[in-house]
Coordinates of C-alpha atoms and ligand atoms in Angstrom, one line a residue:
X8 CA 1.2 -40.4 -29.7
X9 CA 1.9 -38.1 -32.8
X10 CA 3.0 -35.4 -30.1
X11 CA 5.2 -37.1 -28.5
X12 CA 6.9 -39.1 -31.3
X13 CA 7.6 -35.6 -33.1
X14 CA 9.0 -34.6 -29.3
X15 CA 6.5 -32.1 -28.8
X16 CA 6.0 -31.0 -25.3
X17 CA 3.2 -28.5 -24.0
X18 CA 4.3 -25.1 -23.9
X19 CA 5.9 -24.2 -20.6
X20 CA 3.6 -22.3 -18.3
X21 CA 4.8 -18.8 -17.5
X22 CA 5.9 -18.4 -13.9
X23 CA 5.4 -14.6 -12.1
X24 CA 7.2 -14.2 -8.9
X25 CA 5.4 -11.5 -6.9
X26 CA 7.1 -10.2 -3.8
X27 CA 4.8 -7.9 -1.6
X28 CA 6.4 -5.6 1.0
X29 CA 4.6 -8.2 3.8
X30 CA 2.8 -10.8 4.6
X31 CA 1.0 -9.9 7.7
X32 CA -1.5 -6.7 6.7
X33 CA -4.9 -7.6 5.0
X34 CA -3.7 -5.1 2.6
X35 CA -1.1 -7.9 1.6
X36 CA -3.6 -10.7 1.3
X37 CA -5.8 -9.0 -1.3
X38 CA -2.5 -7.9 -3.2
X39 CA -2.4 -11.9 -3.4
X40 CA -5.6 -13.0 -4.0
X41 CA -5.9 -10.5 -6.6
X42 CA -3.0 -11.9 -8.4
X43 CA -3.8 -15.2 -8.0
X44 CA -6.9 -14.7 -9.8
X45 CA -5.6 -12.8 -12.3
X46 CA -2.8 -16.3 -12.8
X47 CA -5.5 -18.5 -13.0
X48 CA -7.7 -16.4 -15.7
X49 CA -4.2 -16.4 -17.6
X50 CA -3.4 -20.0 -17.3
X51 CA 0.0 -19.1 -15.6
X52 CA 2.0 -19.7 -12.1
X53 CA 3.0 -17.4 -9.5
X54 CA 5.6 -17.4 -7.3
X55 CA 4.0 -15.7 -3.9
X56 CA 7.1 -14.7 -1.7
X57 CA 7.3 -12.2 1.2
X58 CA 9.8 -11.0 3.6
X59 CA 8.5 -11.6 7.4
X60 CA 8.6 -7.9 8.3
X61 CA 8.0 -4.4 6.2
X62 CA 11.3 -3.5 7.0
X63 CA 13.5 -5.9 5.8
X64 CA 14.3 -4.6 2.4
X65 CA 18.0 -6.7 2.7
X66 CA 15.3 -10.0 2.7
X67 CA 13.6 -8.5 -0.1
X68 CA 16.7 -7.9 -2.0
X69 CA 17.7 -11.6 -1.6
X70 CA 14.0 -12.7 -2.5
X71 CA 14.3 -10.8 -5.9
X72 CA 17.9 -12.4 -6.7
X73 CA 16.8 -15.7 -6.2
X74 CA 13.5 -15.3 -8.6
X75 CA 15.8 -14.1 -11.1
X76 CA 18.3 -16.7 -10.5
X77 CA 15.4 -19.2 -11.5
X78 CA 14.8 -17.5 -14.2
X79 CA 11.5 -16.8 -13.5
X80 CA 9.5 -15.0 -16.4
X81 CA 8.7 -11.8 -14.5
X82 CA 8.5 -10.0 -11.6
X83 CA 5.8 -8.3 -9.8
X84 CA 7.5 -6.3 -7.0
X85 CA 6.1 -3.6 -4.0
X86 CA 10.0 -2.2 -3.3
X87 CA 10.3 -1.8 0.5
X88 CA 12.4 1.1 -0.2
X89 CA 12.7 3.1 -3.1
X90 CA 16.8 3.3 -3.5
X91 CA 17.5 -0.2 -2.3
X92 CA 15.6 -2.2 -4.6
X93 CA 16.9 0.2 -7.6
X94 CA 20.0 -2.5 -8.6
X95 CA 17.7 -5.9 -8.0
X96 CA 15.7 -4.1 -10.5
X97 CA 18.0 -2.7 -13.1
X98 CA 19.7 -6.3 -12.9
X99 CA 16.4 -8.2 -13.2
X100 CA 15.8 -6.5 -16.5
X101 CA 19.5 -6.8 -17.9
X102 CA 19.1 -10.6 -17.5
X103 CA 15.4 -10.2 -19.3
X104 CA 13.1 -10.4 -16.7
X105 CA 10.7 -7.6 -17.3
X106 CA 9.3 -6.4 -13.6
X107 CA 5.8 -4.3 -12.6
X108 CA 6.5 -2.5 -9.9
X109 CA 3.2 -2.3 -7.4
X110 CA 1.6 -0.5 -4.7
X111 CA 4.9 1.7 -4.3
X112 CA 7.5 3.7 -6.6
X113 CA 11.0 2.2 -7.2
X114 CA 13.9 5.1 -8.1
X115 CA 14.6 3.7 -11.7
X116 CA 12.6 4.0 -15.3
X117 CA 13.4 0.2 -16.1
X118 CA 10.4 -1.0 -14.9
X119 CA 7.9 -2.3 -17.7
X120 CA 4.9 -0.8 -15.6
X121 CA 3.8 0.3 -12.5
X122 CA 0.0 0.0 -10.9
X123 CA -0.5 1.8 -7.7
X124 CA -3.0 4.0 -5.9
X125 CA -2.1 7.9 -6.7
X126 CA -0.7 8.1 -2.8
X127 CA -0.2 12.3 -3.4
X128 CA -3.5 12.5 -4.2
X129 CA -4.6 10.2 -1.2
X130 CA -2.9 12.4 1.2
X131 CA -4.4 15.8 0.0
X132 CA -7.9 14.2 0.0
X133 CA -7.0 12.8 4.0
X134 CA -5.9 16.9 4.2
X135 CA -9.4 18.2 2.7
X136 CA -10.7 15.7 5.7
X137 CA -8.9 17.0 8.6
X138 CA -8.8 20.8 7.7
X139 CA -13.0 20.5 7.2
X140 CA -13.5 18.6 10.5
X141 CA -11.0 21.2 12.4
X142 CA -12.8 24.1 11.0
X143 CA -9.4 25.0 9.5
X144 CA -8.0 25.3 12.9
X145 CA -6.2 23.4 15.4
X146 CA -3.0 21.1 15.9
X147 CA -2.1 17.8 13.8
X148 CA 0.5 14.6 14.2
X149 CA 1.4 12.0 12.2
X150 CA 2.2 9.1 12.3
X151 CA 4.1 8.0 9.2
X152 CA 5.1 4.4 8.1
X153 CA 9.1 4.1 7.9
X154 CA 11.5 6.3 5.9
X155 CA 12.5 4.7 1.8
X156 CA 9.1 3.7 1.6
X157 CA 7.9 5.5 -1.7
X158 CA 4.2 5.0 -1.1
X159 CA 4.0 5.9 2.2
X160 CA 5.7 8.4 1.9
X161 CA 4.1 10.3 -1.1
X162 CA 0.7 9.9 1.3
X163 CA 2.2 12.0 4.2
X164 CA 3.6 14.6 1.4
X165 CA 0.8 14.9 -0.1
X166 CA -0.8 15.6 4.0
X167 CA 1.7 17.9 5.0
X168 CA 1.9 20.0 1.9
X169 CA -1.8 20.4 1.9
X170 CA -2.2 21.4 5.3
X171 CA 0.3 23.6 4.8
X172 CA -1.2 25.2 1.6
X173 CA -4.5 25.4 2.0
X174 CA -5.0 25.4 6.3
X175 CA -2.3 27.7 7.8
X176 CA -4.3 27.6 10.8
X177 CA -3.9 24.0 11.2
X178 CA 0.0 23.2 12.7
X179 CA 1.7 19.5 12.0
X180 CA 3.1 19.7 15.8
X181 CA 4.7 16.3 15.3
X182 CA 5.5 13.7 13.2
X183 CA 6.9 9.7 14.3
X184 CA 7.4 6.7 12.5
X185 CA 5.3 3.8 13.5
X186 CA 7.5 1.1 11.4
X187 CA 4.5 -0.7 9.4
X188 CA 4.4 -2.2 12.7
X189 CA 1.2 -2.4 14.8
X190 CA 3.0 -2.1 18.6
X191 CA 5.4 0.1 18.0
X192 CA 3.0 2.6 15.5
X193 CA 0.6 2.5 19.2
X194 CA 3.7 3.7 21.4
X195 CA 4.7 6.6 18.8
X196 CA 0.7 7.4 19.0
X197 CA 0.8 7.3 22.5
X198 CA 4.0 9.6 22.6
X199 CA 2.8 12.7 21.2
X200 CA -0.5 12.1 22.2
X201 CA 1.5 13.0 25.7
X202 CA 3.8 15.2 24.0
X203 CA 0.7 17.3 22.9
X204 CA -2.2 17.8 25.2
X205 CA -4.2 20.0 23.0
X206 CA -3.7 17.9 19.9
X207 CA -6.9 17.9 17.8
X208 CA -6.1 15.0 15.1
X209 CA -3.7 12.5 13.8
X210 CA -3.1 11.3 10.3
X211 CA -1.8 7.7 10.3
X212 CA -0.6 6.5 6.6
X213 CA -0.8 2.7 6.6
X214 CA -2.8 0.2 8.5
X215 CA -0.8 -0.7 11.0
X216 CA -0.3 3.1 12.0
X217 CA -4.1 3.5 11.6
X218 CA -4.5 0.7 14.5
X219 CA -2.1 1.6 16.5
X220 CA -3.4 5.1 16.3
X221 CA -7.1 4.2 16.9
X222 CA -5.8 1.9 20.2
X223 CA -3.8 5.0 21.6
X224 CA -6.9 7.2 21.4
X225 CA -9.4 4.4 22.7
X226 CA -9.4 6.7 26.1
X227 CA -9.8 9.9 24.1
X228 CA -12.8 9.2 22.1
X229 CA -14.1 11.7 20.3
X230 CA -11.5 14.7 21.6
X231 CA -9.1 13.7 18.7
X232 CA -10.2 13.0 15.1
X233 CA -8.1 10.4 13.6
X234 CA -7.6 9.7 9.9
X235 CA -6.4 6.7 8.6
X236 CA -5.6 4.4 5.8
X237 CA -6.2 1.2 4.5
X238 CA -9.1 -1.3 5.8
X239 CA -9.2 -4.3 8.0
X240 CA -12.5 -5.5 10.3
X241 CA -10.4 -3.7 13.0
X242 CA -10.6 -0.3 11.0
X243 CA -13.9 -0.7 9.8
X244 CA -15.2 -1.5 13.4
X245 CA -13.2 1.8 14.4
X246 CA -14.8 3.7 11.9
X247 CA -18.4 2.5 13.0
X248 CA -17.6 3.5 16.7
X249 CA -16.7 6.9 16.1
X250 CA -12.8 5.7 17.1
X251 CA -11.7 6.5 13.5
X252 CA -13.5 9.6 11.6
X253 CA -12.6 8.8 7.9
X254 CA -10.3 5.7 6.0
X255 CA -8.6 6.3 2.8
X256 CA -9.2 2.8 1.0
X257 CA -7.2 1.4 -1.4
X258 CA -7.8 -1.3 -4.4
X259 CA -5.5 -3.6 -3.6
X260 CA -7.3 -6.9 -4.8
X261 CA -7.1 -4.6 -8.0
X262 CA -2.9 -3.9 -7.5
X263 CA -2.7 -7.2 -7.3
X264 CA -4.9 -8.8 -10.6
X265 CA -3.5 -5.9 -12.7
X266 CA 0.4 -6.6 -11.7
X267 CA -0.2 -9.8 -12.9
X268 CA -1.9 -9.2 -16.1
X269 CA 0.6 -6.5 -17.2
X270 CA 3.1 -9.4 -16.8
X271 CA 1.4 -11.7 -18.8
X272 CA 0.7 -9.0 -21.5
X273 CA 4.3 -8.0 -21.5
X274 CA 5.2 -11.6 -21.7
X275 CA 3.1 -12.3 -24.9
X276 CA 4.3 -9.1 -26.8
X277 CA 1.5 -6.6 -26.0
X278 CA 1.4 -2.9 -24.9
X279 CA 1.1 -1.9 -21.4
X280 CA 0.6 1.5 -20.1
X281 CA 4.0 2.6 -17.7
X282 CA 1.7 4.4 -15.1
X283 CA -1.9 2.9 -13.6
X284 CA -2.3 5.1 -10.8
X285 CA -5.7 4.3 -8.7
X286 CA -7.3 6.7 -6.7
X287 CA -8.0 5.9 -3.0
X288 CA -11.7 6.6 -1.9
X289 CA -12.5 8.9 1.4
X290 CA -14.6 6.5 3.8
X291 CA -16.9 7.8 6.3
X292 CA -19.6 6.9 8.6
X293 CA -21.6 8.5 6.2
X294 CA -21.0 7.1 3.1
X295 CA -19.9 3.3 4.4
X296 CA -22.9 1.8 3.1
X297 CA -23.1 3.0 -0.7
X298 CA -22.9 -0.2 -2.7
X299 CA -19.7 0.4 -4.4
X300 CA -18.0 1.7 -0.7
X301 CA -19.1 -1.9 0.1
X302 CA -17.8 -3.6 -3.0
X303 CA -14.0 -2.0 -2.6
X304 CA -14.2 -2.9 1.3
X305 CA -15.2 -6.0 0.8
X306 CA -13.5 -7.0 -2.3
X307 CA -13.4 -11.2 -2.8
X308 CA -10.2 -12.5 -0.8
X309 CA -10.5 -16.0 -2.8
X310 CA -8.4 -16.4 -5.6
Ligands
LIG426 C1 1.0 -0.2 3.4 O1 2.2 0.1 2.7 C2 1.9 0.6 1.5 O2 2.9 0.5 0.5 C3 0.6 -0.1 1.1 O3 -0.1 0.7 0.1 C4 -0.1 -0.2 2.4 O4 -0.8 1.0 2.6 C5 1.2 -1.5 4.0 O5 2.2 -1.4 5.0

């Protein structure tokens, strides 16, 4: 009664919007769980919103205006592309709400943090893989994720320059976007697999092109390496079967929980650290069933 005759009302809880690149990847739905768990740990909302498709950075744009708009308290965002997403940003934190950027680099400092998996480093490691399986020798592709996306694209950098340094007898014959998109990432496989009759591997940098990729060689078992990224029961059945010879596996239950608690620690006047890069891990056949291989694959879903 006290309370309320003296008008008191309990604090507000702090709202986070966070605004993946997608909804339909795994990858996305331990980004969220993540987070979730890290909201409830810090007694505070979030706001889970998603465009429909990976490449819709105009929807994304819109999604990060409206959050603002409602004055949300932060903003944890995975920028669909690196340049378009700069002004939602730099006008997000003119109007005081702070953003962590996650899972992939935005092209402006204003960011309070940003938690991510080193995605260089993950592509030099997938080049380490390829040049040992192909003896040093032999002919590559790619297939890449879509052009603006920062994460993605650091992955297949980090690939090509690699391959390039350290295998000169290993040529990157071809190189195709699959569009974060399982179908058409399959038909690019499919095209240079035709293109190329002596190929000897394929990098793929996302799920979806890791999929599509692994379908596209179901007939070629074993002639082609393939190295991929990310994890799903689909990639992880792949790997078993010999379709897929190694994953590069994220944290993103981790991208997720972290975003959020940066957020929160920003909001409540504590430090955070600008850059929490995560390294991917290599996954083989050989090594799927350490213990902690098992805990990052199978890292809890529930919020
Ligand atoms: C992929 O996009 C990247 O930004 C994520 O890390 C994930 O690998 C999902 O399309």
């Amino acid at each position: 009664m006290a309370l309320a005759a003296a008008g008191c009302r309990p604090a507000k809880r702090l709202t986070i919007a966070v605004i993946p690149k997608g909804r339909a990847l795994l990858y996305w739905k331990s980004v969220h769980a993540g987070a979730a768990r890290a909201a409830a740990e810090a007694g505070v909302e979030i706001l889970w919103s998603a465009t429909e498709r990976e490449t819709d950075y105009a929807g994304q744009i819109q999604i990060v205006e409206a959050m603002v708009n409602q004055r949300v308290d932060a903003i944890g965002l995975a920028p669909l592309d690196k340049v378009a997403l700069v002004g939602p940003v730099e006008r997000a934190a003119q109007r005081g709400v702070p953003v962590i950027v996650m899972d992939s680099p935005v092209d402006t400092e204003v960011y309070v943090s940003r938690v991510a998996t080193d995605n260089y480093g993950a592509g030099r490691l997938a080049a380490d893989r390829v040049g040992t399986m192909l003896n040093a020798r032999g002919k590559v592709a790619m297939v890449m994720c879509q052009p603006g996306g920062a994460s993605t694209m650091a992955r297949e950098q980090g690939f090509a320059e690699t391959i390039h340094e350290k295998y000169p007898g290993i040529d990157i014959v071809d190189q195709r976007y699959g569009m974060a998109d399982f179908a058409k990432s399959f038909a690019v496989a499919e095209n240079m697999i035709a293109a190329h009759p002596g190929l000897d591997a394929i990098f793929a940098s996302n799920e979806a092109g890791s999929v599509g990729a692994a379908q596209a060689l179901k007939s070629r078992a074993g002639k082609v390496k393939l190295v991929g990224f990310d994890c799903s029961p689909k990639l992880l059945e792949g790997l078993k079967s010999g379709m897929i010879d190694a994953l590069l596996v994220q944290h993103p239950y981790k991208i997720g929980y972290e975003a959020v608690l940066s957020a929160v620690k920003k909001l409540r006047g504590e430090s955070v650290a600008k850059i929490n890069d995560l390294a991917a891990r290599l996954v083989t056949r050989e090594n799927l069933d350490d213990p902690e291989v098992q805990a990052q694959i199978n890292s809890d879903l529930t919020p």
